[in-house]
Amino acid sequence: MKSLSLLAFLCCSSTIFAQVTVNMINPLKLENVKIDDPFWSPKLKTWDTKTVYDVFDKLEGKYDPDRKDLIDEKQKWGRTRNAFLNFDRVAAGQKSTQVHDGPPWYDGLVYETIRGAADLLIEYPDAKLEKKIDGYINRIAAAQAADPDGYVNTYTTLMMPGKRWGTNGGDDKWQHDIYNSGMLVDAAVHYYKATGKTKLLAVAVKLSNYMCQEIGPSPKKNRIPGHGGPEEDMVKLYWLFKQEPDLKKKLNLPVDENNYYALAKFWIEARGNYGTGDYARTNDSSYNQDHMPVLQQQTIEGHAVRATLMATGVAAVALESQDPRYVETASHYWDNMVGKRMFITGGEGALAQGERFGADYFLPESAYLETCAAIGAGFFTQRMNQLRADGKYVDELERILYNNLLSGVSLQGDKYFYENPLTSAGQNKRWTWHDCPCCPPMFLKMVSILPSFIYAQTDSSVYVNLFIGSEARIKLNHQNNISVKQITQYPWKGNVQVDINPERPSTFTVHVRIPGWAGGKENPFDLYSSHLPQAASVKVNGKEIKTAVTNGYVAIRRDWKKGDKIEISLPVQPRLVSPNPAIETIKGKLAIAAGPVVFSLEGIDNPALDQYSIDPNSTLKTEYKKDLLGGVNVIRGVAMTTDNKQVSLTAIPFYAIGNRTTSAYTVWLPAKY
Ligand SMILES: [Zn+2]
């Protein structure tokens, strides 16, 4: 375990930082975890066999437009937009032709989908999918080969070639040059790890070398990413070469990984520092987290996807450097986000205008809540767990996974939500494709990496973070291989069995996460609160463990031997959740949750739901419906109508809304005593 108190840094730091502890743990490599779970496995099968193909097909223009904007576009162009034609045009030497398919960030969406597909290939090898991706990579590499510098951003090349990175009067917030480049780097790292192939990695390194040469402190260009994300991507490229120095020889390109790390830090630290004279650049404002120096920012502001992905980069640099300024800044962002700005479903970004975070406690039911923003917050909170080994971070990852992540894709796997408000009068319709189809690729990135988030480890301990049926191989520092097997019907049932099988008996610690809601702490800052009469329990080989929960975990240190068994019992019966009184818009309302799942009333089951209120003392019952919505727990109870009639209430998981019909739905119900 790498544990370090950072007080020692305080004396030489210009800003006073409170004591922050870094307590690092590592997620497992994807190849060391296999999911076998009644909740997740069928879904993963759908995403692996259908969704990933669906997204690639639609990026290739194979879709029937179901939105007016796309119908109009097809009528005007005579065809649907195809992201790959852009690469072909650039490969053919075209420049400034004013013909480009899709938004400027279409390249980035291709790369993100490749990353998600790469991770799926590790869990579910698929020669057909791999061949398809290799074909795409050839087209991307051909586009790069047309430029002597290795620059590849099809929008800028085809529309405004003189304005690379938003220079010369361009705007990278629109062009997304640096964002696209970061996503390429990320895809290349994941595809190399999945397949051992280096073609895309060579493209990424050539582009990264060009960026490192062009962008940075004076006399280089003062450019920051117009959209967060590339910060973490460059840290990942740095980590790859740090961990595999021999890989450099395979590429036939110069690689100095320290340059990639320096560029990531530059992109963070240049925000809020605009430069002067020839080096000056425009202030991108809080929309792009550029309103003040990042390491002085106390709150998470601006465009929610940009903000959460940039925060993930800050956490990645904190992991690498353990620099207290980075650890503190990441913590400030997280505390503000989770304590004052996060929706009960894990949704982020209250405001449609600017797709932004709202003010503290501004959490209206009709909020915007882009799928990508919740997923960005999920990546961020996972990095925080890695940095500080506290289960509260996984609590919030879990909130996102079972709610605002899953709601983003239809149960059939080929229709999507961009916005995920907590209430709708019936207008929130799942779409086939969007003029900005950013959410499906983000979705694929998160669900494909999910196996690696189930457990974490240090040299001498194992962390059980998520309750997902799975088998994992973990190597501890005494060269002991531990096999861990988890069996559960979570989230529908609260029993989790974890078999711990070390190759040979030895002493180590297994940390089992006990979710906040299972111990009366719905949210670490009481943004939401709930109470359950029954607590969680943990047994080892049938004997109850009385250890207190510390930092979100029960730590079990003992001599482990083959056949040892941990049994966790979590109170997943329905509970009512109240909002913090500071949230004006949902004052006096209650939401239904069970385990990590937030429930919603949908019009198809509750014809007059806009007239419903709920008695806080009413009994809520759970029923598992195998044939409904892919198999879900339904919650039934009694509601009161506005004219004081009792009617039965049926709630389904929020993530399953909009799959039978597009009807009204709501999460928060007025309480009636
Ligand atoms: Zn999106």
XYZ file of C-alpha atoms in Angstrom, residues 37-396:
360
model
C -23.786 -12.182 -13.231
C -27.557 -12.480 -13.691
C -28.002 -8.685 -13.835
C -24.973 -7.593 -15.858
C -24.142 -10.564 -18.123
C -27.278 -10.419 -20.311
C -26.861 -6.654 -20.630
C -23.196 -6.986 -21.564
C -24.175 -9.546 -24.168
C -26.585 -7.033 -25.721
C -23.989 -4.252 -25.692
C -21.281 -6.552 -27.043
C -23.289 -8.200 -29.798
C -25.603 -5.335 -30.699
C -24.814 -1.887 -29.309
C -21.171 -1.699 -30.352
C -22.084 -2.750 -33.917
C -25.027 -0.374 -33.859
C -22.830 2.588 -32.932
C -20.185 1.787 -35.562
C -22.901 1.294 -38.201
C -24.515 4.604 -37.342
C -21.143 6.372 -37.365
C -20.873 4.921 -40.903
C -24.181 6.556 -41.781
C -26.263 3.391 -41.699
C -29.370 4.661 -39.938
C -32.851 5.884 -40.637
C -33.046 9.421 -39.317
C -35.734 9.676 -36.651
C -35.104 13.259 -35.626
C -36.115 16.293 -37.601
C -32.600 17.712 -37.744
C -31.263 14.500 -39.259
C -34.213 14.083 -41.624
C -33.632 17.621 -42.913
C -29.947 16.898 -43.303
C -30.597 13.715 -45.279
C -32.994 15.574 -47.558
C -30.404 18.270 -48.151
C -27.449 15.929 -48.695
C -29.254 12.974 -50.188
C -27.642 10.675 -47.626
C -26.923 10.278 -43.937
C -23.681 11.450 -42.375
C -20.702 9.107 -42.318
C -17.797 9.845 -39.951
C -15.373 7.652 -41.883
C -15.744 9.565 -45.156
C -14.019 12.454 -43.401
C -10.878 10.361 -42.906
C -11.017 9.202 -46.544
C -11.304 12.787 -47.792
C -8.294 13.880 -45.756
C -6.349 10.778 -46.874
C -7.065 11.811 -50.481
C -5.353 15.125 -49.799
C -8.500 17.248 -49.603
C -8.263 20.515 -47.649
C -10.675 23.348 -47.015
C -13.325 21.762 -49.249
C -16.094 22.860 -46.857
C -17.480 19.341 -46.895
C -17.428 17.484 -43.583
C -19.850 14.912 -42.210
C -21.162 15.388 -38.696
C -20.013 17.679 -35.899
C -16.341 18.658 -35.449
C -16.008 16.036 -32.709
C -17.111 13.145 -34.959
C -13.497 11.878 -35.145
C -13.469 11.758 -31.345
C -16.659 9.687 -31.235
C -15.095 7.159 -33.612
C -12.063 6.881 -31.311
C -14.213 6.565 -28.186
C -16.165 3.735 -29.761
C -12.895 2.010 -30.680
C -11.788 2.283 -27.056
C -15.045 0.772 -25.794
C -14.894 -1.987 -28.402
C -11.261 -2.717 -27.518
C -12.143 -3.327 -23.886
C -15.073 -5.530 -24.915
C -12.649 -7.599 -27.027
C -10.703 -8.466 -23.874
C -13.787 -9.908 -22.175
C -15.474 -11.206 -25.322
C -13.035 -11.961 -28.152
C -14.696 -11.289 -31.511
C -12.617 -11.674 -34.683
C -15.280 -9.968 -36.799
C -15.303 -6.881 -34.588
C -11.516 -6.756 -34.458
C -11.293 -6.944 -38.252
C -13.834 -4.150 -38.562
C -11.780 -1.960 -36.206
C -8.562 -2.750 -38.074
C -10.290 -1.508 -41.223
C -11.218 1.753 -39.472
C -7.678 2.129 -38.142
C -6.293 1.826 -41.687
C -8.505 4.725 -42.745
C -7.446 6.833 -39.743
C -3.763 6.083 -40.375
C -4.170 6.979 -44.064
C -5.637 10.354 -43.064
C -2.664 10.990 -40.800
C -0.207 9.932 -43.484
C -1.466 12.779 -45.705
C -0.027 15.312 -43.259
C 3.760 15.620 -42.837
C 3.337 16.669 -39.174
C 1.083 13.759 -38.250
C -1.821 16.081 -37.544
C -5.196 14.394 -37.936
C -8.358 16.343 -37.254
C -10.693 15.992 -40.185
C -13.018 18.883 -39.372
C -10.271 21.469 -39.126
C -8.458 20.124 -42.200
C -11.609 20.116 -44.346
C -13.189 23.315 -43.009
C -10.495 25.645 -41.612
C -7.011 24.200 -42.149
C -5.203 27.347 -41.041
C -6.716 27.217 -37.578
C -5.231 24.093 -36.007
C -5.880 23.819 -32.233
C -8.098 26.896 -32.484
C -5.243 29.253 -33.433
C -5.477 32.175 -35.893
C -8.994 33.155 -34.829
C -10.306 29.589 -34.532
C -11.931 28.180 -31.418
C -10.998 24.766 -30.071
C -14.224 24.710 -28.000
C -15.944 24.304 -31.367
C -13.243 22.537 -33.375
C -12.417 19.949 -30.677
C -8.935 19.380 -32.148
C -7.314 18.631 -28.813
C -10.306 16.643 -27.587
C -10.287 14.466 -30.705
C -6.536 13.990 -30.377
C -6.891 12.917 -26.746
C -9.598 10.422 -27.645
C -7.339 9.001 -30.372
C -4.568 8.531 -27.816
C -6.983 6.841 -25.409
C -8.334 4.503 -28.086
C -4.792 3.607 -29.134
C -3.742 2.726 -25.572
C -6.819 0.535 -25.056
C -6.604 -1.115 -28.481
C -2.934 -1.925 -27.951
C -3.722 -3.449 -24.542
C -6.554 -5.493 -26.028
C -4.784 -6.781 -29.141
C -1.066 -6.048 -28.866
C -1.367 -4.240 -32.223
C 0.588 -1.008 -32.561
C -0.721 0.653 -35.739
C -3.150 3.006 -33.959
C -0.618 3.540 -31.167
C 1.940 4.698 -33.733
C -0.638 7.172 -35.090
C -1.284 8.391 -31.533
C 2.408 8.772 -30.711
C 3.124 10.681 -33.910
C 0.215 13.019 -33.180
C 1.228 13.366 -29.523
C 4.802 14.201 -30.465
C 3.465 16.892 -32.777
C 1.229 18.280 -30.006
C 4.142 18.295 -27.540
C 6.217 20.186 -30.084
C 3.453 22.719 -30.830
C 1.706 23.292 -27.496
C 3.142 24.300 -24.154
C 4.931 27.113 -22.325
C 6.226 30.023 -24.431
C 7.618 30.006 -27.131
C 5.218 27.157 -27.973
C 1.513 27.835 -28.524
C -0.672 28.613 -25.517
C -3.551 26.202 -26.204
C -5.764 24.284 -23.791
C -8.239 21.561 -24.763
C -11.554 23.111 -25.793
C -13.128 20.077 -24.145
C -11.735 18.236 -21.127
C -10.593 14.639 -21.406
C -7.207 14.798 -23.164
C -5.525 15.525 -19.812
C -6.177 12.014 -18.526
C -5.488 10.503 -21.951
C -1.948 11.905 -22.045
C -1.311 10.594 -18.529
C -2.436 7.168 -19.730
C -0.042 7.310 -22.683
C 2.738 8.267 -20.265
C 1.821 5.362 -17.963
C 1.822 2.912 -20.868
C 5.414 3.677 -21.841
C 6.537 3.921 -18.226
C 5.175 0.427 -17.611
C 6.331 -1.015 -20.942
C 9.589 0.738 -21.928
C 10.374 -1.949 -24.507
C 7.287 -0.979 -26.438
C 9.119 2.140 -27.669
C 11.418 -0.003 -29.820
C 8.461 -1.537 -31.635
C 7.160 1.825 -32.826
C 10.084 3.168 -34.822
C 9.210 6.641 -33.542
C 10.812 8.853 -30.911
C 9.032 8.446 -27.566
C 9.728 10.496 -24.469
C 6.805 9.752 -22.217
C 7.735 12.588 -19.866
C 6.654 15.011 -22.577
C 3.151 13.511 -22.588
C 2.856 13.874 -18.829
C 4.175 17.439 -18.997
C 1.572 18.288 -21.644
C -1.244 16.910 -19.460
C -0.064 19.095 -16.577
C 0.317 22.087 -18.868
C -3.286 21.711 -20.037
C -4.452 21.741 -16.424
C -2.210 24.514 -15.145
C -2.616 26.808 -18.169
C -6.324 27.132 -17.429
C -6.993 30.472 -15.807
C -3.547 31.679 -16.993
C -4.102 33.379 -20.307
C -0.587 34.639 -21.097
C 0.424 38.033 -22.457
C 1.675 39.511 -25.704
C 2.154 36.997 -28.511
C 1.535 34.174 -26.054
C -1.918 35.453 -24.976
C -5.044 33.426 -25.592
C -8.752 34.054 -25.042
C -10.324 33.196 -21.678
C -12.639 30.212 -22.288
C -14.572 31.112 -19.103
C -16.076 28.734 -16.562
C -17.847 26.908 -19.411
C -14.457 25.307 -20.136
C -13.099 25.521 -16.541
C -10.865 28.413 -17.580
C -12.255 31.143 -15.281
C -9.428 30.865 -12.726
C -6.361 28.665 -12.203
C -7.516 25.065 -11.784
C -5.487 24.493 -8.631
C -7.390 27.357 -7.007
C -10.835 26.193 -8.086
C -13.039 25.105 -5.187
C -16.230 24.214 -7.053
C -17.025 22.187 -10.156
C -18.247 24.591 -12.821
C -19.328 24.879 -16.388
C -20.119 22.330 -19.081
C -20.663 19.162 -17.074
C -18.962 16.708 -19.445
C -15.976 19.010 -19.865
C -15.780 19.566 -16.099
C -16.009 15.925 -15.025
C -13.514 14.738 -17.635
C -11.060 17.512 -16.772
C -11.483 16.609 -13.078
C -10.653 13.002 -14.020
C -7.403 14.327 -15.502
C -6.649 16.252 -12.299
C -7.190 13.031 -10.328
C -4.922 11.123 -12.744
C -2.105 13.642 -12.228
C -2.758 13.435 -8.466
C -2.325 9.660 -8.681
C 0.949 10.005 -10.502
C 2.423 12.922 -8.574
C 0.694 12.788 -5.183
C 1.057 16.568 -5.412
C -1.160 17.866 -2.580
C -2.439 20.703 -4.763
C -3.823 18.205 -7.236
C -5.198 15.906 -4.539
C -6.929 18.839 -2.856
C -8.344 20.253 -6.076
C -9.733 16.883 -7.121
C -11.263 16.517 -3.655
C -12.811 19.986 -3.784
C -14.403 19.183 -7.133
C -15.751 15.872 -5.882
C -17.045 17.247 -2.585
C -18.851 20.079 -4.351
C -20.264 17.813 -7.038
C -21.487 15.049 -4.738
C -22.380 17.286 -1.804
C -24.311 19.988 -3.611
C -24.830 19.333 -7.324
C -25.474 15.655 -7.939
C -28.926 14.307 -8.692
C -30.277 11.228 -6.955
C -29.742 9.206 -10.141
C -26.092 10.265 -10.352
C -27.068 12.812 -13.011
C -24.874 15.886 -13.463
C -25.436 19.206 -15.185
C -28.743 20.795 -14.225
C -28.864 23.384 -16.976
C -29.694 22.844 -20.642
C -28.165 26.182 -21.564
C -24.455 25.496 -21.828
C -25.092 21.921 -20.624
C -23.774 23.175 -17.307
C -23.659 22.468 -13.630
C -26.129 24.705 -11.827
C -25.555 26.529 -8.552
C -25.284 24.627 -5.264
C -28.536 22.841 -4.384
C -30.091 23.736 -7.723
C -31.451 20.298 -8.542
C -34.738 20.682 -10.418
C -36.620 17.590 -11.537
C -36.736 18.742 -15.141
C -32.947 19.094 -15.263
C -30.920 18.337 -18.381
C -28.604 15.551 -17.121
C -26.738 14.418 -20.198
C -25.779 10.742 -20.144
C -22.141 11.682 -20.846
C -21.988 13.947 -17.795
C -22.985 11.184 -15.388
C -20.465 8.863 -17.031
C -17.746 11.515 -16.788
C -18.573 11.783 -13.081
C -18.340 7.990 -12.884
C -14.824 7.964 -14.321
C -13.880 10.789 -11.968
C -15.258 9.138 -8.833
C -13.529 5.848 -9.716
C -10.187 7.690 -9.912
C -10.939 9.258 -6.504
C -11.481 5.807 -5.016
C -8.139 4.784 -6.492
C -6.496 7.855 -4.965
C -7.996 7.730 -1.495
C -9.252 4.166 -0.946
C -12.565 5.353 0.435
C -15.744 3.435 -0.321
C -17.828 6.620 -0.540
C -16.420 7.183 -4.008
C -17.641 3.770 -5.135
C -21.053 4.483 -3.573
C -21.431 7.332 -6.028
